[in-house]
Coordinates of C-alpha atoms in Angstrom, one line a residue:
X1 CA 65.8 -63.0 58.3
X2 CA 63.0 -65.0 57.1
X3 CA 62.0 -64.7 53.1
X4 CA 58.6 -62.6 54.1
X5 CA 60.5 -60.3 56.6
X6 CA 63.3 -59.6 53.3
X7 CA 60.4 -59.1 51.0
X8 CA 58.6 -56.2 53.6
X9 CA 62.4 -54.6 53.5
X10 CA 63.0 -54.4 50.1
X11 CA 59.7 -52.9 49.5
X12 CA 59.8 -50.1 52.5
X13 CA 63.3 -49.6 50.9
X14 CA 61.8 -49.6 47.2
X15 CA 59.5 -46.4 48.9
X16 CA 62.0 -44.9 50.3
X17 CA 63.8 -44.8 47.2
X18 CA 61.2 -43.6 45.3
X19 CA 59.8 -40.9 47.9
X20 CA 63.5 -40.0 48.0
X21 CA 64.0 -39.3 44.1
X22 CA 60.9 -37.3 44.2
X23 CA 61.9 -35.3 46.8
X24 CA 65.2 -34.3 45.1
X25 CA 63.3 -33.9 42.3
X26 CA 60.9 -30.9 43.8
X27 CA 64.5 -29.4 45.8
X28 CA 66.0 -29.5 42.3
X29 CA 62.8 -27.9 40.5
X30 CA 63.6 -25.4 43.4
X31 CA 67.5 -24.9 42.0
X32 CA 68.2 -22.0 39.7
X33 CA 68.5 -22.6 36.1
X34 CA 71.8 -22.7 34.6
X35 CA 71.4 -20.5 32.5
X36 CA 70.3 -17.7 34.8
X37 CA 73.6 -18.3 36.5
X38 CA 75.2 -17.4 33.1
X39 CA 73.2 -14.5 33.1
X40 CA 74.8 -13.0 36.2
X41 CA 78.3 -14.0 34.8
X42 CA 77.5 -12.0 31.8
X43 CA 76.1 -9.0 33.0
X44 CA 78.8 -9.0 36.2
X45 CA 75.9 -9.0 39.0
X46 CA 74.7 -10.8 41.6
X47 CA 71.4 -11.7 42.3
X48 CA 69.4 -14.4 43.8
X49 CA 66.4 -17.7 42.9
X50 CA 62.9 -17.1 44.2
X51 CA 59.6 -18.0 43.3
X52 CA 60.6 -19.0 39.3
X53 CA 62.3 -15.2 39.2
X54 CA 66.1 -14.4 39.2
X55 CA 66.4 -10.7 40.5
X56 CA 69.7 -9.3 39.5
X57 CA 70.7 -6.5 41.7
X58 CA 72.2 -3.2 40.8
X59 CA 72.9 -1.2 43.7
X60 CA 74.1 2.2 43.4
X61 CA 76.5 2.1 45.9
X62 CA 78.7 4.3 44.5
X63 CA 76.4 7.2 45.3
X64 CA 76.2 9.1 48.1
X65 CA 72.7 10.6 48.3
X66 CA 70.8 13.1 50.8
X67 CA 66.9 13.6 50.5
X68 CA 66.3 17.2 51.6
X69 CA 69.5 16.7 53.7
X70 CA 69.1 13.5 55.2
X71 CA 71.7 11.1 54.5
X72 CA 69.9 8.1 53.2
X73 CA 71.6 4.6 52.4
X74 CA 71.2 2.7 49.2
X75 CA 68.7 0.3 50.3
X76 CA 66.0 2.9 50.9
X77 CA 65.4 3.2 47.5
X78 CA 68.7 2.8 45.2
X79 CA 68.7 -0.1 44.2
X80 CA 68.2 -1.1 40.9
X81 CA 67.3 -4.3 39.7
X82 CA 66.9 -6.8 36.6
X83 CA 64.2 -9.4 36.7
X84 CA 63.9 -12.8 34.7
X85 CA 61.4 -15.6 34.7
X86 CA 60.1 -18.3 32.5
X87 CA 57.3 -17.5 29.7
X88 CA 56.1 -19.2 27.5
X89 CA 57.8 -21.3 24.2
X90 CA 61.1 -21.4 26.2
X91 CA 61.8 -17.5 25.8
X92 CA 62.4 -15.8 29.0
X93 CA 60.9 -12.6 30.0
X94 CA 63.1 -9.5 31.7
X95 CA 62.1 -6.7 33.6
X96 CA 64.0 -4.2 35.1
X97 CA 64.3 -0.8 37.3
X98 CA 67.8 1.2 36.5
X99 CA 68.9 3.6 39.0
X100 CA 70.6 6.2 37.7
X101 CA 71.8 10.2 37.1
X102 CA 70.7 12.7 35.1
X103 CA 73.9 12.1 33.0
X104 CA 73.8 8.2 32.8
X105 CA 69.8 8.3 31.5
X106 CA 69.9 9.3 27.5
X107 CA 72.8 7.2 27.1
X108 CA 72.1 4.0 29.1
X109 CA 68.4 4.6 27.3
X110 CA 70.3 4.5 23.8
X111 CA 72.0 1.5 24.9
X112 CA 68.7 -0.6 25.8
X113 CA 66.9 0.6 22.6
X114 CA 69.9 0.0 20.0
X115 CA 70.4 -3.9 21.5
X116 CA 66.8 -4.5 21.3
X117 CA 65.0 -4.1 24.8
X118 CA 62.4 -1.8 25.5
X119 CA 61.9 1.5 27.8
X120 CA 58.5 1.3 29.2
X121 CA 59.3 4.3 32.3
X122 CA 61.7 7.5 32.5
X123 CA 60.4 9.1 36.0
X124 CA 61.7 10.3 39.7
X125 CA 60.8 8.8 42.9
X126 CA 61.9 11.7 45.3
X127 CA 62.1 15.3 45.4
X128 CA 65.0 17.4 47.1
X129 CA 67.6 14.6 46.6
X130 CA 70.7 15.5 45.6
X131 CA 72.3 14.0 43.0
X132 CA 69.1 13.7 41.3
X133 CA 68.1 10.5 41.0
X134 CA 66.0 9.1 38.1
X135 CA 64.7 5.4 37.4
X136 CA 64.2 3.6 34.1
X137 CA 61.7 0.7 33.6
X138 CA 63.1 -1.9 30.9
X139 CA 61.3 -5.0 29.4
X140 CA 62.4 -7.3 26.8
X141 CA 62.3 -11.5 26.0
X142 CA 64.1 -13.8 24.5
X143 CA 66.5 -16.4 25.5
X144 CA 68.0 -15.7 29.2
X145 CA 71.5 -15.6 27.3
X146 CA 70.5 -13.0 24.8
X147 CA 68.6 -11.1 27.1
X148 CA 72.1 -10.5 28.9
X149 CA 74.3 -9.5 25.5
X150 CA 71.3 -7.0 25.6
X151 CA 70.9 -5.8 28.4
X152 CA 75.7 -5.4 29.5
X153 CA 75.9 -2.8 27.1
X154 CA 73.2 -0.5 29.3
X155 CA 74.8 -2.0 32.5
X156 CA 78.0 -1.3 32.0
X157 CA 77.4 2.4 31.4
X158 CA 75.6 2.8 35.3
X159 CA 78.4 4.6 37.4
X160 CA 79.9 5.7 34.2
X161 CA 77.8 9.2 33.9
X162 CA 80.1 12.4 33.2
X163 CA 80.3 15.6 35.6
X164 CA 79.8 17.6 32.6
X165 CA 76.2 19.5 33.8
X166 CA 77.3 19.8 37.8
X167 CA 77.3 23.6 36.5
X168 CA 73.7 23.5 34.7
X169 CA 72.3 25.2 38.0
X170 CA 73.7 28.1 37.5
X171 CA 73.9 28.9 33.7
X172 CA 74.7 25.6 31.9
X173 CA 77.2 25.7 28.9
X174 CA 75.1 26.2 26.0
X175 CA 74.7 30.3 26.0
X176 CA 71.3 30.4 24.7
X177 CA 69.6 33.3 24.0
X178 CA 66.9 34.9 22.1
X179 CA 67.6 35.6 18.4
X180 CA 66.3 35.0 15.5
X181 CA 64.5 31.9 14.4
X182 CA 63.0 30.9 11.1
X183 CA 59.8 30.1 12.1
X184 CA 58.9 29.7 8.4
X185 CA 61.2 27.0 7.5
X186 CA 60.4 25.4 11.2
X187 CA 57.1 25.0 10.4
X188 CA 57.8 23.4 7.0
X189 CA 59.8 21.0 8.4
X190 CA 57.7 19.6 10.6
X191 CA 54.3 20.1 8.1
X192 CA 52.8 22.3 11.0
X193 CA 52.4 26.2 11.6
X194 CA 53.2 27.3 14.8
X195 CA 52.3 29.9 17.4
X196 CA 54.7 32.7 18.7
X197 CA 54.6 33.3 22.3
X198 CA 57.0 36.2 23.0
X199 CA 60.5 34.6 22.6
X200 CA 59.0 31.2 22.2
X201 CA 57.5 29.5 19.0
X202 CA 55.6 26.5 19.6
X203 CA 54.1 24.0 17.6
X204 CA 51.2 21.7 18.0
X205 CA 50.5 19.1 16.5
X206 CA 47.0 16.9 17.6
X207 CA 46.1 13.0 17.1
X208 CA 42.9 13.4 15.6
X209 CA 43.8 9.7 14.0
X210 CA 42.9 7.8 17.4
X211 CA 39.3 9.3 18.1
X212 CA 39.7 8.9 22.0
X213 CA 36.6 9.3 24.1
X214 CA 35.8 9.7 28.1
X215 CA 32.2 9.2 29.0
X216 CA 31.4 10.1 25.8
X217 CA 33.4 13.0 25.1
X218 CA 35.8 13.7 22.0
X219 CA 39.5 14.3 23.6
X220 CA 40.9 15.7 21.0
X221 CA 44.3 18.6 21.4
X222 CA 42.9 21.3 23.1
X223 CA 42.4 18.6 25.9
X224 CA 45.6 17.5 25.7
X225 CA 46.2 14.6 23.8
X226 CA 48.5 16.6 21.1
X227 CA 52.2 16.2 20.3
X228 CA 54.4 19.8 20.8
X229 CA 57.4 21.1 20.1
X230 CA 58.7 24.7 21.7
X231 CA 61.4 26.4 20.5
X232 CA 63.8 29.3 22.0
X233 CA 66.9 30.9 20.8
X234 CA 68.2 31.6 17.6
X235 CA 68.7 29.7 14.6
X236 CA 72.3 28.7 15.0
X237 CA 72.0 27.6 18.6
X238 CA 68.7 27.4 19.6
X239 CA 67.0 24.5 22.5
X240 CA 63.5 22.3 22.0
X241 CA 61.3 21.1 25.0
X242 CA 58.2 18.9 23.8
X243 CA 56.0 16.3 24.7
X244 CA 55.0 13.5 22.4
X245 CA 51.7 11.2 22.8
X246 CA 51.7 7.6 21.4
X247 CA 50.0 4.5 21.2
X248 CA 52.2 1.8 23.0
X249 CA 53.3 0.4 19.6
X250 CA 54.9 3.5 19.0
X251 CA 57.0 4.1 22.0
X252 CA 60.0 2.4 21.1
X253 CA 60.2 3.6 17.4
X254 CA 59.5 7.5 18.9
X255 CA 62.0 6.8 21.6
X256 CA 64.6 5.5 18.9
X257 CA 63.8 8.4 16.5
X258 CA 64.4 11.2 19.2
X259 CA 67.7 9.3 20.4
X260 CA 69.2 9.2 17.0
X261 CA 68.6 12.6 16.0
X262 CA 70.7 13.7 19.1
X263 CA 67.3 14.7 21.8
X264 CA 66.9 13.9 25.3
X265 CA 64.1 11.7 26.7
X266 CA 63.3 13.6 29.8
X267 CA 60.3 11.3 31.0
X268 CA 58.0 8.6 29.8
X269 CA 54.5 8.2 31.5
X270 CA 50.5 8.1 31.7
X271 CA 48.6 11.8 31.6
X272 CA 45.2 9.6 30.9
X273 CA 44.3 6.7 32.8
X274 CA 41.2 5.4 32.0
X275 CA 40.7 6.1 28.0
X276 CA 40.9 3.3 25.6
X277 CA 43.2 3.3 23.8
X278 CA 46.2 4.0 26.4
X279 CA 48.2 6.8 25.5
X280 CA 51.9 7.2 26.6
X281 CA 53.7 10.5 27.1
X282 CA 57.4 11.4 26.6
X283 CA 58.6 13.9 27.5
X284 CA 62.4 15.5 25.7
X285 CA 64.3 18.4 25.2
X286 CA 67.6 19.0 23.2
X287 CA 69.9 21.9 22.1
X288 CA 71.4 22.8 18.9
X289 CA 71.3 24.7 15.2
X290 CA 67.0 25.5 15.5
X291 CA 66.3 23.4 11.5
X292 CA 68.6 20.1 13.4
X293 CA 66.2 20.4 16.5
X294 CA 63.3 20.5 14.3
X295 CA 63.8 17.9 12.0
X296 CA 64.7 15.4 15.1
X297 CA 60.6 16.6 15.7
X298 CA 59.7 15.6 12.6
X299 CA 61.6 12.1 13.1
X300 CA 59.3 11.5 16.0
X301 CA 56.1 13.0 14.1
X302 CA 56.7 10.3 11.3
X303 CA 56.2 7.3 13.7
X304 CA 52.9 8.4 15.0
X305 CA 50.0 6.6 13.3
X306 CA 52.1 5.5 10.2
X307 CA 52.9 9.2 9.2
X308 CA 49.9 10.0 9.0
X309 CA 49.8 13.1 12.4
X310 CA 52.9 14.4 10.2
X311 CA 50.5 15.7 7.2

């Protein structure tokens, strides 16, 4: 081989080389992080790499579920998911979808909120399905391997959920009835008067504080943008059903208010779409001694606008 012929060699071989590094470069740019893989080790799912997102799944397998009678597999719309993908600074972000019953919501909710990651979405997708079926929306970011000490705790409680309410159909468990309720020292509690409707006191309490407008028009309680808590029973054993209407900054601290003081979050969503601010809805309901349920309200009153819907 003549010294030119060697020289043309070693340079097609020196391009070779180098288109060959860059394409193992881009397949391994394509290669899931190592510390997503850690991440499904941690949590105990499987999930796979696309498009710079990790989707953990979290089928509910262990479900057998009919929509108005039809048996209807887990793919059709049971199966929950976690999502992660790189943000910005080196923190990851994490969304999620939980599938779950009726029994596994409040506490897998507790268990999201007390390690640090957000509920952003309490709602149904079907009607007629039996067991009922409800899906929570979860957010949070951080460091992939955080992320999943935060988020095993809520994981490992899906499939877990009790039987306890199979007979809630057909008269529940508690034995509420109407009684007597101090409405005096209800309304003190929560700094609000209420309004007795039959068996039922209620009381409203508005969010004057925000000034929210639609084309120009106040919405102020009366149109609904108003925090309430109804009451039934007596004062020893008595049960709460409200609504609650926050800015989003408020959301977890409400959530985490009602939680500890022993209420159900029932639903989180949107009754306005277009006003500015945007105002969330939850929606809870609890059972117990009437002045318990009451001051669990007045927990959630006190993270509205700094306290300040509370006076």
């Amino acid at each position: 081989m003549t010294t030119q012929l060697q020289q043309v060699v070693r340079r097609l071989g020196a391009i070779v080389l180098a288109v060959g590094s860059t394409t193992m470069f881009a397949a391994y740019g394509q290669q899931m992080p190592a510390e997503y893989d850690s991440f499904m080790k941690t949590v105990g799912k499987q999930g796979d790499f696309k498009d710079g997102v990790l989707k953990v799944n979290i089928p509910r397998n262990d479900l057998k579920v009919t929509i108005d009678g039809i048996a209807t597999p887990t793919p059709f719309g049971f199966g929950g998911w976690l999502a992660l993908t790189k943000g910005d600074g080196g923190m990851d972000v994490m969304m999620g979808d939980l599938v779950l019953q009726e029994d596994e919501v409040n506490p897998v909710m507790s268990a999201l909120l007390d390690n640090g990651l957000e509920v952003t979405a309490v709602h149904n997708h079907f009607f007629f399905e039996s067991p009922r079926i409800f899906y929570m929306h979860v957010h949070g970011h951080g460091k992939a391997a955080d992320l999943a000490k935060m988020a095993k705790p809520a994981v490992d409680l899906i499939g877990k959920g009790s039987a306890q309410h199979q007979s809630s159909v057909t008269g529940g468990t508690s034995n509420i009835s109407a009684g007597q309720i101090d409405t005096a020292k209800l309304a003190k509690i929560a700094g609000h008067e209420g309004e007795q409707n039959g068996a039922v006191y209620k009381i409203t309490v508005g969010r004057d504080d925000l000034k929210l407008k639609e084309m120009g028009a106040l919405i102020n309680s009366r149109m609904g943008l108003n925090t309430w808590a109804a009451f039934y029973g007596s004062d020893a054993n008595a049960e709460v059903a409200g609504d609650v209407a926050m800015l989003s900054q408020e959301v977890t601290p409400v959530l985490k208010a009602l939680r500890a003081n022993g209420l159900s979050v029932v639903a989180i969503h949107h009754h306005m779409t277009t006003t500015q601010p945007t105002i969330y809805f939850l929606h809870y309901w609890g059972t117990g001694p009437a002045e318990k349920l009451a001051n669990g309200f007045k927990a959630a009153l006190n993270e509205l606008g700094k306290g300040r819907a509370s006076h």
